[in-house]
PDB file of C-alpha atoms in Angstrom:
ATOM      1  CA  GLN A   1      92.466  86.379 108.406  1.00  0.00           C
ATOM      2  CA  LEU A   2      94.383  83.080 108.613  1.00  0.00           C
ATOM      3  CA  GLN A   3      97.331  83.126 111.013  1.00  0.00           C
ATOM      4  CA  LEU A   4     100.113  80.585 111.713  1.00  0.00           C
ATOM      5  CA  GLN A   5     102.394  80.608 114.753  1.00  0.00           C
ATOM      6  CA  GLU A   6     105.343  78.424 115.342  1.00  0.00           C
ATOM      7  CA  SER A   7     106.314  77.475 118.931  1.00  0.00           C
ATOM      8  CA  GLY A   8     109.057  75.377 120.376  1.00  0.00           C
ATOM      9  CA  PRO A   9     112.650  75.409 122.005  1.00  0.00           C
ATOM     10  CA  GLY A  10     115.049  77.981 120.496  1.00  0.00           C
ATOM     11  CA  LEU A  11     117.972  75.955 121.463  1.00  0.00           C
ATOM     12  CA  VAL A  12     118.658  72.219 120.876  1.00  0.00           C
ATOM     13  CA  LYS A  13     121.788  70.239 121.554  1.00  0.00           C
ATOM     14  CA  PRO A  14     123.651  68.331 118.887  1.00  0.00           C
ATOM     15  CA  SER A  15     122.498  64.850 118.284  1.00  0.00           C
ATOM     16  CA  GLU A  16     119.138  65.628 120.103  1.00  0.00           C
ATOM     17  CA  THR A  17     115.720  66.040 118.518  1.00  0.00           C
ATOM     18  CA  LEU A  18     114.252  69.335 117.410  1.00  0.00           C
ATOM     19  CA  SER A  19     110.455  69.599 117.858  1.00  0.00           C
ATOM     20  CA  LEU A  20     108.198  72.522 116.756  1.00  0.00           C
ATOM     21  CA  THR A  21     104.460  73.061 116.579  1.00  0.00           C
ATOM     22  CA  CYS A  22     102.477  75.335 114.304  1.00  0.00           C
ATOM     23  CA  THR A  23      99.089  76.606 115.511  1.00  0.00           C
ATOM     24  CA  VAL A  24      96.637  77.722 112.833  1.00  0.00           C
ATOM     25  CA  SER A  25      93.911  80.345 113.834  1.00  0.00           C
ATOM     26  CA  GLY A  26      91.305  82.150 111.684  1.00  0.00           C
ATOM     27  CA  GLY A  27      90.581  78.985 109.629  1.00  0.00           C
ATOM     28  CA  SER A  28      90.414  75.329 109.850  1.00  0.00           C
ATOM     29  CA  ILE A  29      93.335  72.917 109.242  1.00  0.00           C
ATOM     30  CA  SER A  30      90.758  70.240 108.182  1.00  0.00           C
ATOM     31  CA  SER A  31      90.295  71.131 104.522  1.00  0.00           C
ATOM     32  CA  ASN A  32      90.776  68.878 101.470  1.00  0.00           C
ATOM     33  CA  THR A  33      92.491  71.676  99.503  1.00  0.00           C
ATOM     34  CA  TYR A  34      95.368  72.386 101.776  1.00  0.00           C
ATOM     35  CA  TYR A  35      98.571  70.862 102.704  1.00  0.00           C
ATOM     36  CA  TRP A  36     100.479  72.198 105.725  1.00  0.00           C
ATOM     37  CA  GLY A  37     104.163  72.710 105.238  1.00  0.00           C
ATOM     38  CA  TRP A  38     107.536  73.330 106.942  1.00  0.00           C
ATOM     39  CA  ILE A  39     110.288  75.349 105.397  1.00  0.00           C
ATOM     40  CA  ARG A  40     113.477  76.388 106.957  1.00  0.00           C
ATOM     41  CA  GLN A  41     116.173  79.063 106.101  1.00  0.00           C
ATOM     42  CA  PRO A  42     119.748  79.012 107.598  1.00  0.00           C
ATOM     43  CA  PRO A  43     121.020  82.402 108.656  1.00  0.00           C
ATOM     44  CA  GLY A  44     121.883  84.460 105.568  1.00  0.00           C
ATOM     45  CA  LYS A  45     121.005  81.666 103.190  1.00  0.00           C
ATOM     46  CA  GLY A  46     118.044  80.505 101.049  1.00  0.00           C
ATOM     47  CA  LEU A  47     114.821  78.587 101.600  1.00  0.00           C
ATOM     48  CA  GLU A  48     114.696  74.831 102.092  1.00  0.00           C
ATOM     49  CA  TRP A  49     111.372  72.850 102.022  1.00  0.00           C
ATOM     50  CA  ILE A  50     111.328  70.161 104.714  1.00  0.00           C
ATOM     51  CA  GLY A  51     107.935  68.485 104.307  1.00  0.00           C
ATOM     52  CA  SER A  52     104.146  68.929 103.957  1.00  0.00           C
ATOM     53  CA  ILE A  53     101.149  67.159 105.529  1.00  0.00           C
ATOM     54  CA  HIS A  54      97.475  66.872 104.747  1.00  0.00           C
ATOM     55  CA  PHE A  55      94.780  66.804 107.396  1.00  0.00           C
ATOM     56  CA  SER A  56      94.190  63.167 106.519  1.00  0.00           C
ATOM     57  CA  GLY A  57      97.692  62.434 107.795  1.00  0.00           C
ATOM     58  CA  SER A  58      99.240  61.954 104.316  1.00  0.00           C
ATOM     59  CA  ALA A  59     102.658  63.483 104.160  1.00  0.00           C
ATOM     60  CA  TYR A  60     105.546  63.936 101.779  1.00  0.00           C
ATOM     61  CA  TYR A  61     109.147  64.943 102.471  1.00  0.00           C
ATOM     62  CA  ASN A  62     112.377  66.485 101.137  1.00  0.00           C
ATOM     63  CA  PRO A  63     114.338  63.298 100.137  1.00  0.00           C
ATOM     64  CA  SER A  64     117.467  64.919 101.686  1.00  0.00           C
ATOM     65  CA  LEU A  65     115.810  65.142 105.100  1.00  0.00           C
ATOM     66  CA  LYS A  66     113.341  62.156 104.922  1.00  0.00           C
ATOM     67  CA  SER A  67     115.282  59.894 107.103  1.00  0.00           C
ATOM     68  CA  ARG A  68     115.203  62.421 110.066  1.00  0.00           C
ATOM     69  CA  VAL A  69     111.855  64.056 109.698  1.00  0.00           C
ATOM     70  CA  THR A  70     108.341  63.116 110.996  1.00  0.00           C
ATOM     71  CA  LEU A  71     105.358  65.331 110.471  1.00  0.00           C
ATOM     72  CA  SER A  72     102.121  64.961 112.402  1.00  0.00           C
ATOM     73  CA  ILE A  73      98.862  66.774 112.512  1.00  0.00           C
ATOM     74  CA  ASP A  74      96.174  67.376 115.325  1.00  0.00           C
ATOM     75  CA  THR A  75      92.942  68.513 113.767  1.00  0.00           C
ATOM     76  CA  SER A  76      91.271  68.885 117.073  1.00  0.00           C
ATOM     77  CA  LYS A  77      93.772  71.450 117.997  1.00  0.00           C
ATOM     78  CA  ASP A  78      94.382  72.857 114.428  1.00  0.00           C
ATOM     79  CA  GLN A  79      98.027  72.265 115.020  1.00  0.00           C
ATOM     80  CA  PHE A  80     100.693  70.509 113.062  1.00  0.00           C
ATOM     81  CA  SER A  81     104.156  69.444 114.142  1.00  0.00           C
ATOM     82  CA  LEU A  82     107.710  68.872 113.056  1.00  0.00           C
ATOM     83  CA  ILE A  83     110.131  66.376 114.642  1.00  0.00           C
ATOM     84  CA  LEU A  84     113.760  66.517 113.258  1.00  0.00           C
ATOM     85  CA  SER A  85     116.091  63.975 114.764  1.00  0.00           C
ATOM     86  CA  SER A  86     119.887  63.773 115.268  1.00  0.00           C
ATOM     87  CA  VAL A  87     120.360  67.458 114.681  1.00  0.00           C
ATOM     88  CA  THR A  88     123.764  69.097 114.003  1.00  0.00           C
ATOM     89  CA  ALA A  89     124.890  72.649 113.681  1.00  0.00           C
ATOM     90  CA  THR A  90     123.839  72.712 109.980  1.00  0.00           C
ATOM     91  CA  ASP A  91     120.187  72.340 111.102  1.00  0.00           C
ATOM     92  CA  THR A  92     120.534  75.912 112.747  1.00  0.00           C
ATOM     93  CA  ALA A  93     117.884  77.947 110.943  1.00  0.00           C
ATOM     94  CA  VAL A  94     114.730  79.970 111.077  1.00  0.00           C
ATOM     95  CA  TYR A  95     111.925  77.361 110.724  1.00  0.00           C
ATOM     96  CA  TYR A  96     108.581  78.485 109.062  1.00  0.00           C
ATOM     97  CA  CYS A  97     105.267  76.793 108.900  1.00  0.00           C
ATOM     98  CA  ALA A  98     103.053  77.683 105.944  1.00  0.00           C
ATOM     99  CA  ARG A  99      99.723  76.819 104.325  1.00  0.00           C
ATOM    100  CA  GLN A 100     100.044  74.988 100.982  1.00  0.00           C
ATOM    101  CA  SER A 101      97.082  75.718  98.848  1.00  0.00           C
ATOM    102  CA  LEU A 102      95.780  73.917  95.835  1.00  0.00           C
ATOM    103  CA  ASP A 103      94.573  75.731  92.645  1.00  0.00           C
ATOM    104  CA  LEU A 104      92.693  73.363  90.288  1.00  0.00           C
ATOM    105  CA  ALA A 105      93.062  74.481  86.743  1.00  0.00           C
ATOM    106  CA  TYR A 106      92.431  72.955  83.275  1.00  0.00           C
ATOM    107  CA  SER A 107      96.151  72.633  82.802  1.00  0.00           C
ATOM    108  CA  GLY A 108      97.054  71.040  86.237  1.00  0.00           C
ATOM    109  CA  SER A 109      96.766  71.009  89.902  1.00  0.00           C
ATOM    110  CA  TYR A 110      99.081  73.826  91.331  1.00  0.00           C
ATOM    111  CA  TYR A 111     100.206  74.040  94.845  1.00  0.00           C
ATOM    112  CA  TYR A 112     101.805  77.095  96.463  1.00  0.00           C
ATOM    113  CA  PHE A 113     102.563  78.537  99.903  1.00  0.00           C
ATOM    114  CA  ASP A 114     100.214  81.317 100.508  1.00  0.00           C
ATOM    115  CA  PHE A 115     100.191  81.909 104.200  1.00  0.00           C
ATOM    116  CA  TRP A 116     103.212  81.778 106.387  1.00  0.00           C
ATOM    117  CA  GLY A 117     104.073  81.896 110.121  1.00  0.00           C
ATOM    118  CA  GLN A 118     106.545  84.580 111.249  1.00  0.00           C
ATOM    119  CA  GLY A 119     109.293  82.046 111.706  1.00  0.00           C
ATOM    120  CA  THR A 120     111.251  80.904 114.767  1.00  0.00           C
ATOM    121  CA  LEU A 121     115.015  80.614 115.146  1.00  0.00           C
ATOM    122  CA  VAL A 122     116.201  77.290 116.251  1.00  0.00           C
ATOM    123  CA  THR A 123     119.961  77.139 117.239  1.00  0.00           C
ATOM    124  CA  VAL A 124     121.748  73.874 117.463  1.00  0.00           C
ATOM    125  CA  SER A 125     124.637  74.143 119.931  1.00  0.00           C
ATOM    126  CA  SER A 126     125.919  72.600 123.117  1.00  0.00           C
TER     127      SER A 126
ATOM    128  CA  ASP B   1     115.702  65.761  91.615  1.00  0.00           C
ATOM    129  CA  ILE B   2     114.674  69.001  90.057  1.00  0.00           C
ATOM    130  CA  GLN B   3     117.353  71.614  90.033  1.00  0.00           C
ATOM    131  CA  MET B   4     116.416  75.359  90.133  1.00  0.00           C
ATOM    132  CA  THR B   5     118.708  78.266  89.267  1.00  0.00           C
ATOM    133  CA  GLN B   6     118.139  81.999  89.342  1.00  0.00           C
ATOM    134  CA  SER B   7     119.843  84.846  87.579  1.00  0.00           C
ATOM    135  CA  PRO B   8     121.100  87.237  88.379  1.00  0.00           C
ATOM    136  CA  SER B   9     121.972  86.334  91.923  1.00  0.00           C
ATOM    137  CA  SER B  10     121.788  90.125  92.733  1.00  0.00           C
ATOM    138  CA  LEU B  11     121.092  93.316  91.052  1.00  0.00           C
ATOM    139  CA  SER B  12     121.102  97.041  91.810  1.00  0.00           C
ATOM    140  CA  ALA B  13     118.169  99.234  90.664  1.00  0.00           C
ATOM    141  CA  SER B  14     116.330 102.584  91.244  1.00  0.00           C
ATOM    142  CA  VAL B  15     112.757 103.259  92.064  1.00  0.00           C
ATOM    143  CA  GLY B  16     110.840 103.276  88.834  1.00  0.00           C
ATOM    144  CA  ASP B  17     113.036 100.924  87.077  1.00  0.00           C
ATOM    145  CA  ARG B  18     111.684  97.843  85.178  1.00  0.00           C
ATOM    146  CA  VAL B  19     113.304  94.683  86.668  1.00  0.00           C
ATOM    147  CA  THR B  20     113.368  91.117  85.243  1.00  0.00           C
ATOM    148  CA  ILE B  21     114.479  88.063  87.157  1.00  0.00           C
ATOM    149  CA  THR B  22     114.971  84.672  85.513  1.00  0.00           C
ATOM    150  CA  CYS B  23     114.430  81.228  86.970  1.00  0.00           C
ATOM    151  CA  ARG B  24     115.395  77.974  85.145  1.00  0.00           C
ATOM    152  CA  ALA B  25     114.350  74.545  86.026  1.00  0.00           C
ATOM    153  CA  SER B  26     115.928  71.153  85.094  1.00  0.00           C
ATOM    154  CA  PRO B  27     114.144  69.065  83.884  1.00  0.00           C
ATOM    155  CA  SER B  28     110.933  70.592  82.707  1.00  0.00           C
ATOM    156  CA  ILE B  29     108.325  71.595  85.220  1.00  0.00           C
ATOM    157  CA  ASN B  30     105.484  72.611  82.886  1.00  0.00           C
ATOM    158  CA  LYS B  31     103.913  75.680  84.758  1.00  0.00           C
ATOM    159  CA  TYR B  32     104.463  74.489  88.318  1.00  0.00           C
ATOM    160  CA  LEU B  33     106.426  77.511  89.308  1.00  0.00           C
ATOM    161  CA  ASN B  34     105.734  80.049  92.084  1.00  0.00           C
ATOM    162  CA  TRP B  35     107.387  83.322  92.898  1.00  0.00           C
ATOM    163  CA  TYR B  36     107.869  84.926  96.345  1.00  0.00           C
ATOM    164  CA  ARG B  37     109.280  88.140  97.777  1.00  0.00           C
ATOM    165  CA  GLN B  38     111.043  88.105 101.081  1.00  0.00           C
ATOM    166  CA  LYS B  39     111.857  91.308 102.930  1.00  0.00           C
ATOM    167  CA  PRO B  40     114.756  91.258 105.502  1.00  0.00           C
ATOM    168  CA  GLY B  41     113.762  89.580 108.725  1.00  0.00           C
ATOM    169  CA  LYS B  42     110.198  88.670 107.407  1.00  0.00           C
ATOM    170  CA  ALA B  43     108.587  85.624 106.040  1.00  0.00           C
ATOM    171  CA  PRO B  44     108.302  85.191 102.332  1.00  0.00           C
ATOM    172  CA  GLU B  45     105.157  86.466 100.546  1.00  0.00           C
ATOM    173  CA  LEU B  46     103.576  84.755  97.541  1.00  0.00           C
ATOM    174  CA  LEU B  47     103.542  87.031  94.392  1.00  0.00           C
ATOM    175  CA  VAL B  48     102.750  84.700  91.461  1.00  0.00           C
ATOM    176  CA  TYR B  49     101.628  81.000  91.326  1.00  0.00           C
ATOM    177  CA  ALA B  50     101.327  78.701  88.325  1.00  0.00           C
ATOM    178  CA  ALA B  51     103.956  80.743  86.512  1.00  0.00           C
ATOM    179  CA  SER B  52     101.685  83.565  85.579  1.00  0.00           C
ATOM    180  CA  SER B  53      98.664  83.958  88.019  1.00  0.00           C
ATOM    181  CA  LEU B  54      98.950  86.878  90.225  1.00  0.00           C
ATOM    182  CA  GLN B  55      98.101  86.101  93.928  1.00  0.00           C
ATOM    183  CA  ARG B  56      95.088  88.075  95.195  1.00  0.00           C
ATOM    184  CA  GLY B  57      96.096  91.414  96.637  1.00  0.00           C
ATOM    185  CA  VAL B  58      99.553  91.577  94.899  1.00  0.00           C
ATOM    186  CA  PRO B  59     100.029  94.829  92.936  1.00  0.00           C
ATOM    187  CA  SER B  60      99.761  94.575  89.082  1.00  0.00           C
ATOM    188  CA  ARG B  61     103.323  95.764  88.697  1.00  0.00           C
ATOM    189  CA  PHE B  62     104.303  92.159  89.214  1.00  0.00           C
ATOM    190  CA  SER B  63     103.917  89.723  86.460  1.00  0.00           C
ATOM    191  CA  GLY B  64     105.137  86.171  85.755  1.00  0.00           C
ATOM    192  CA  SER B  65     105.699  84.280  82.585  1.00  0.00           C
ATOM    193  CA  GLY B  66     107.146  81.123  81.153  1.00  0.00           C
ATOM    194  CA  SER B  67     106.721  77.358  81.100  1.00  0.00           C
ATOM    195  CA  GLY B  68     108.794  74.294  80.792  1.00  0.00           C
ATOM    196  CA  THR B  69     112.355  75.155  81.981  1.00  0.00           C
ATOM    197  CA  HIS B  70     112.398  78.986  81.698  1.00  0.00           C
ATOM    198  CA  PHE B  71     110.484  81.482  83.734  1.00  0.00           C
ATOM    199  CA  THR B  72     110.612  85.148  84.355  1.00  0.00           C
ATOM    200  CA  LEU B  73     109.396  87.573  87.110  1.00  0.00           C
ATOM    201  CA  THR B  74     109.012  91.193  85.982  1.00  0.00           C
ATOM    202  CA  ILE B  75     108.412  94.156  88.167  1.00  0.00           C
ATOM    203  CA  SER B  76     107.316  96.998  85.817  1.00  0.00           C
ATOM    204  CA  SER B  77     108.070  99.917  88.082  1.00  0.00           C
ATOM    205  CA  LEU B  78     110.023  99.176  91.142  1.00  0.00           C
ATOM    206  CA  GLN B  79     108.807 100.616  94.422  1.00  0.00           C
ATOM    207  CA  PRO B  80     110.605 101.159  97.782  1.00  0.00           C
ATOM    208  CA  GLU B  81     108.995  98.003  99.263  1.00  0.00           C
ATOM    209  CA  ASP B  82     110.302  95.844  96.480  1.00  0.00           C
ATOM    210  CA  PHE B  83     114.072  95.974  97.470  1.00  0.00           C
ATOM    211  CA  ALA B  84     114.132  92.555  98.841  1.00  0.00           C
ATOM    212  CA  THR B  85     115.149  88.960  97.856  1.00  0.00           C
ATOM    213  CA  TYR B  86     113.006  87.032  95.262  1.00  0.00           C
ATOM    214  CA  TYR B  87     112.670  83.240  95.305  1.00  0.00           C
ATOM    215  CA  CYS B  88     111.154  80.933  92.647  1.00  0.00           C
ATOM    216  CA  GLN B  89     109.847  77.484  93.769  1.00  0.00           C
ATOM    217  CA  GLN B  90     108.857  74.460  91.909  1.00  0.00           C
ATOM    218  CA  SER B  91     105.874  72.257  92.932  1.00  0.00           C
ATOM    219  CA  TYR B  92     106.068  69.797  90.041  1.00  0.00           C
ATOM    220  CA  PHE B  93     107.769  67.111  92.038  1.00  0.00           C
ATOM    221  CA  GLY B  94     108.179  67.710  95.775  1.00  0.00           C
ATOM    222  CA  ASN B  95     109.008  71.438  96.402  1.00  0.00           C
ATOM    223  CA  THR B  96     112.397  73.110  95.596  1.00  0.00           C
ATOM    224  CA  PHE B  97     113.341  76.784  95.970  1.00  0.00           C
ATOM    225  CA  GLY B  98     115.666  78.615  93.713  1.00  0.00           C
ATOM    226  CA  PRO B  99     118.809  80.266  95.400  1.00  0.00           C
ATOM    227  CA  GLY B 100     117.315  83.767  95.319  1.00  0.00           C
ATOM    228  CA  THR B 101     117.937  87.047  93.677  1.00  0.00           C
ATOM    229  CA  LYS B 102     118.541  89.970  95.945  1.00  0.00           C
ATOM    230  CA  VAL B 103     117.371  93.351  94.605  1.00  0.00           C
ATOM    231  CA  ASP B 104     119.006  96.315  96.210  1.00  0.00           C
ATOM    232  CA  ILE B 105     119.136 100.110  95.819  1.00  0.00           C
ATOM    233  CA  LYS B 106     121.502 101.470  93.080  1.00  0.00           C
TER     234      LYS B 106
END
């Protein structure tokens, strides 16, 4: 069974950089039919997609965060990572990593998040 | 930008009730719409993808329908584990989640 696990500091100071890693086990990160994504959820609020990356290194981002976000992937370790720069208190959230699978159908190519990590709370505070 | 809305924002129901949640997209997203259930303190779980395809292992009491700008998630007989928050998500252009619908016990 595929498992994803987020890791990284739980506390980051304002204006500094948030860095998280997601480790994938029970399956390979190097498959053409998957992207690997980051989604966050501020306390008591809804879900916000941050960005997704393919094992080839191709990535796409939420336009509202794009200027501050970098995604990377390490296929030798089955890990992918998130860097979010210049954080403020509004970046406080539970950060989830997830697998984004592709379903090829006659009517289109459909992506969806089918496996999720448990999430990790990152608090931005001095 | 694709805007997603959900209605209602919350609802109260009883075990065994039939529940329908609506998601609207602007502009049209064809059938690029997924549904998730999120229990408190847990990660979201995929229920339905491509508007109407049931994810493997998801109970048949869940069903999705719609295309274009109007979508629905129906739970035919609400179970105790279904008291949760439900999110729709479009994957037509980037990814955007709806604001959520909280289902609680009447």
